[in-house]
Coordinates of C-alpha atoms in Angstrom, one line a residue:
V1 CA 0.0 0.0 0.0
S2 CA 2.9 2.4 0.9
H3 CA 4.6 1.8 -2.4
E4 CA 1.3 2.2 -4.4
L5 CA 0.6 5.5 -2.7
R6 CA 4.1 6.9 -3.0
T7 CA 4.3 6.4 -6.6
P8 CA 1.4 8.8 -7.6
L9 CA 2.3 11.1 -4.8
A10 CA 5.9 11.5 -6.1
A11 CA 4.5 12.2 -9.7
L12 CA 2.0 14.7 -8.3
R13 CA 4.7 16.5 -6.4
A14 CA 6.8 16.7 -9.6
F15 CA 4.0 18.1 -11.7
V16 CA 3.2 20.7 -9.0
D17 CA 6.9 21.7 -8.9
L18 CA 7.0 22.0 -12.6
L19 CA 3.9 24.2 -12.6
D20 CA 5.5 26.4 -9.9
E21 CA 8.7 26.8 -11.8
S22 CA 7.1 27.4 -15.2
A23 CA 4.6 30.2 -14.3
A24 CA 5.4 31.9 -17.7
T25 CA 5.1 28.6 -19.6
D26 CA 2.6 28.4 -22.4
A27 CA -1.0 27.6 -21.7
A28 CA -0.8 24.1 -23.4
T29 CA 2.0 23.0 -21.2
R30 CA 0.2 24.2 -18.1
K31 CA -3.0 22.3 -19.2
R32 CA -1.0 19.2 -19.8
L33 CA 0.6 19.3 -16.3
L34 CA -2.6 20.0 -14.7
T35 CA -4.2 17.0 -16.5
E36 CA -1.4 14.7 -15.4
A37 CA -1.7 15.9 -11.9
G38 CA -5.4 15.2 -12.0
N39 CA -4.8 11.7 -13.3
Q40 CA -2.6 11.0 -10.4
L41 CA -5.2 12.3 -7.9
E42 CA -7.8 10.0 -9.5
R43 CA -5.4 7.1 -9.2
M44 CA -4.9 7.7 -5.5
D45 CA -8.6 8.1 -5.0
A46 CA -9.4 4.8 -6.7
L47 CA -6.6 3.1 -4.7
T48 CA -7.9 4.3 -1.3
A49 CA -11.5 3.4 -2.2
N50 CA -10.4 0.0 -3.3
I51 CA -8.4 -0.6 -0.1
L52 CA -11.2 0.6 2.1
E53 CA -13.7 -1.7 0.3
L54 CA -11.6 -4.7 0.7
S55 CA -10.7 -4.0 4.3
R56 CA -14.4 -3.6 5.2
F57 CA -15.1 -7.1 3.9
D58 CA -11.9 -8.6 5.2
A59 CA -12.9 -7.3 8.7
G60 CA -16.4 -8.6 8.5
I61 CA -17.8 -5.0 8.8
A62 CA -19.6 -5.3 5.5
R63 CA -21.5 -8.4 4.5
P64 CA -23.4 -9.5 1.4
H65 CA -27.1 -8.7 1.2
F66 CA -28.8 -11.5 -0.5
V67 CA -32.0 -10.8 -2.6
E68 CA -33.8 -12.8 -5.3
G69 CA -33.3 -10.8 -8.4
D70 CA -32.8 -10.8 -12.2
L71 CA -29.1 -11.3 -12.8
R72 CA -29.4 -9.5 -16.1
S73 CA -30.0 -6.2 -14.3
S74 CA -26.6 -6.5 -12.5
V75 CA -24.9 -7.1 -15.7
R76 CA -26.6 -4.2 -17.5
A77 CA -25.5 -2.0 -14.5
A78 CA -21.9 -3.1 -15.1
I79 CA -22.2 -2.3 -18.8
E80 CA -23.5 1.2 -18.1
Q81 CA -20.5 1.8 -15.7
A82 CA -18.1 0.8 -18.5
A83 CA -19.9 2.5 -21.5
V84 CA -18.2 5.8 -21.4
G85 CA -14.7 4.4 -21.2
A86 CA -15.6 1.9 -24.0
R87 CA -16.7 4.7 -26.2
R88 CA -13.6 6.7 -25.5
R89 CA -11.5 3.7 -26.7
G90 CA -13.7 2.9 -29.6
V91 CA -14.6 -0.5 -28.1
A92 CA -18.0 -2.1 -28.6
L93 CA -19.8 -3.7 -25.8
D94 CA -21.9 -6.6 -27.0
E95 CA -24.4 -7.8 -24.4
R96 CA -25.8 -11.3 -25.1
L97 CA -28.5 -11.6 -22.4
P98 CA -31.3 -14.2 -22.3
A99 CA -34.7 -13.0 -23.3
R100 CA -36.1 -14.4 -20.1
R101 CA -35.3 -13.3 -16.6
V102 CA -32.4 -15.1 -14.8
M103 CA -33.6 -15.1 -11.2
V104 CA -30.8 -15.8 -8.7
R105 CA -30.4 -15.0 -5.0
H106 CA -27.5 -12.6 -5.0
D107 CA -26.2 -9.2 -3.9
A108 CA -26.8 -7.1 -7.0
T109 CA -24.4 -4.4 -6.0
L110 CA -21.6 -6.8 -5.4
V111 CA -22.2 -8.7 -8.6
G112 CA -22.5 -5.4 -10.5
Q113 CA -19.2 -4.1 -9.2
A114 CA -17.4 -7.5 -9.8
V115 CA -18.6 -7.6 -13.4
A116 CA -17.9 -3.9 -13.9
N117 CA -14.2 -4.5 -12.9
L118 CA -14.0 -7.3 -15.4
V119 CA -15.5 -5.2 -18.2
H120 CA -13.3 -2.3 -17.4
N121 CA -10.2 -4.5 -17.7
A122 CA -11.5 -6.1 -20.9
V123 CA -12.0 -2.6 -22.5
K124 CA -8.6 -1.5 -21.2
Y125 CA -6.7 -4.4 -22.7
S126 CA -8.7 -4.3 -26.0
R127 CA -7.3 -2.7 -29.1
E128 CA -9.0 0.4 -30.4
G129 CA -12.0 -0.7 -32.5
G130 CA -12.3 -4.0 -30.6
R131 CA -15.2 -5.7 -29.0
V132 CA -16.1 -7.0 -25.6
E133 CA -18.9 -9.6 -25.2
L134 CA -21.0 -10.2 -22.1
E135 CA -23.0 -13.4 -21.8
V136 CA -25.3 -14.7 -19.1
E137 CA -26.3 -18.3 -18.8
R138 CA -28.4 -20.4 -16.5
L139 CA -26.5 -23.6 -15.2
S140 CA -28.1 -27.0 -14.7
D141 CA -27.3 -26.9 -11.0
G142 CA -29.4 -23.9 -10.4
G143 CA -26.6 -21.4 -10.4
S144 CA -25.7 -19.0 -13.2
K145 CA -22.6 -18.0 -15.2
I146 CA -21.5 -14.6 -16.5
A147 CA -18.8 -14.5 -19.2
V148 CA -16.8 -11.4 -20.1
V149 CA -14.9 -12.0 -23.4
D150 CA -12.4 -9.8 -25.1
H151 CA -10.3 -10.1 -28.2
G152 CA -7.4 -8.0 -27.1
I153 CA -3.8 -8.7 -26.3
G154 CA -4.3 -11.5 -23.9
I155 CA -2.4 -12.5 -20.8
D156 CA 1.0 -14.1 -20.7
R157 CA 0.7 -17.6 -19.3
A158 CA 3.3 -16.9 -16.7
H159 CA 1.1 -14.2 -15.1
L160 CA -2.2 -16.1 -15.1
S161 CA -1.7 -17.7 -11.7
R162 CA -1.0 -14.2 -10.2
I163 CA -3.6 -11.8 -11.7
F164 CA -6.0 -12.2 -8.7
E165 CA -3.3 -11.2 -6.3
R166 CA -3.7 -7.8 -4.6
F167 CA -1.4 -5.1 -6.2
F168 CA -0.2 -7.4 -9.0
T169 CA -0.3 -5.5 -12.3
V170 CA 0.8 -6.3 -15.8
E171 CA 2.1 -3.6 -18.2
R172 CA 1.9 -4.8 -21.8
V173 CA 3.0 -3.4 -25.1
D174 CA 1.1 -4.2 -28.2
G175 CA 3.6 -4.3 -31.2
G176 CA 4.2 -0.8 -32.4
A177 CA 1.0 0.6 -30.9
G178 CA 2.5 1.5 -27.5
A179 CA 1.5 0.6 -24.1
V180 CA -1.9 -1.1 -23.7
G181 CA -3.5 -1.4 -20.2
G182 CA -1.3 -0.8 -17.1
G183 CA -1.7 2.1 -14.7
G184 CA -4.3 0.4 -12.5
T185 CA -4.1 -0.1 -8.8
G186 CA -3.7 -3.9 -9.0
L187 CA -6.9 -4.4 -6.9
G188 CA -9.8 -4.7 -9.4
L189 CA -9.5 -8.4 -10.0
A190 CA -8.8 -9.1 -6.3
I191 CA -12.0 -7.2 -5.3
S192 CA -14.0 -9.1 -8.1
R193 CA -12.8 -12.4 -6.8
K194 CA -13.4 -11.5 -3.1
F195 CA -17.0 -10.4 -3.9
C196 CA -17.8 -13.6 -5.9
Q197 CA -16.4 -15.8 -3.2
L198 CA -18.4 -14.0 -0.6
L199 CA -21.5 -14.8 -2.7
G200 CA -20.5 -18.6 -2.8
G201 CA -19.1 -18.3 -6.4
D202 CA -15.7 -17.7 -8.0
I203 CA -14.0 -16.3 -11.1
T204 CA -11.8 -18.3 -13.5
V205 CA -9.9 -17.1 -16.6
E206 CA -8.7 -18.5 -19.8
S207 CA -6.4 -16.4 -22.0
T208 CA -4.2 -16.7 -25.0
E209 CA -1.7 -14.0 -25.9
N210 CA -2.7 -11.8 -28.9
V211 CA -6.0 -13.6 -29.0
G212 CA -7.9 -12.5 -25.9
S213 CA -9.2 -13.4 -22.5
T214 CA -12.3 -14.9 -21.1
F215 CA -13.4 -14.4 -17.5
I216 CA -16.1 -16.6 -16.1
V217 CA -18.1 -15.5 -13.0
T218 CA -20.2 -18.4 -11.5

């Protein structure tokens, strides 16, 4: 936690110092420095929010609230959260939801947040103009499955066993296109798995480099 907070703090301090030293600098440079400073503040805000969220559930302060409801609504809420970022990257969100309701006893907020984290990652690691697919399926044992599928850069097999660890991040470069993904807190997948396990489920992943990844929530 200390390391993850110090990194954006050091960057923020540098941007503020540059702004102080360059009072006479052109407006474009000042705007760029302010934008970068704002990005670092957002990163710290996300980090602290995620740490607090995990801590509340680790300590047993917060608990799931189970209610019978339509799982499609939780998935649609996740899609809405990711819609702006997807449009910004030119990534299409393709929802493949059953025509009939999928009634499951679950915590709609936790499921929505868990899936939203997965969709956010899928968008982040997709190439511009790519597509992310979301599917909901009723299982024969009475449970349900949510799949988040992207056709992006994939995950190195060496990293697959660690991606749900807290603070573990992977910075990838896609050919000559520059960095893809990265810059996160390393907590999104950890939170998603924690929430799913609290609800009696789990998350699994299958991924092939340069082909894409499939995350399955049960």
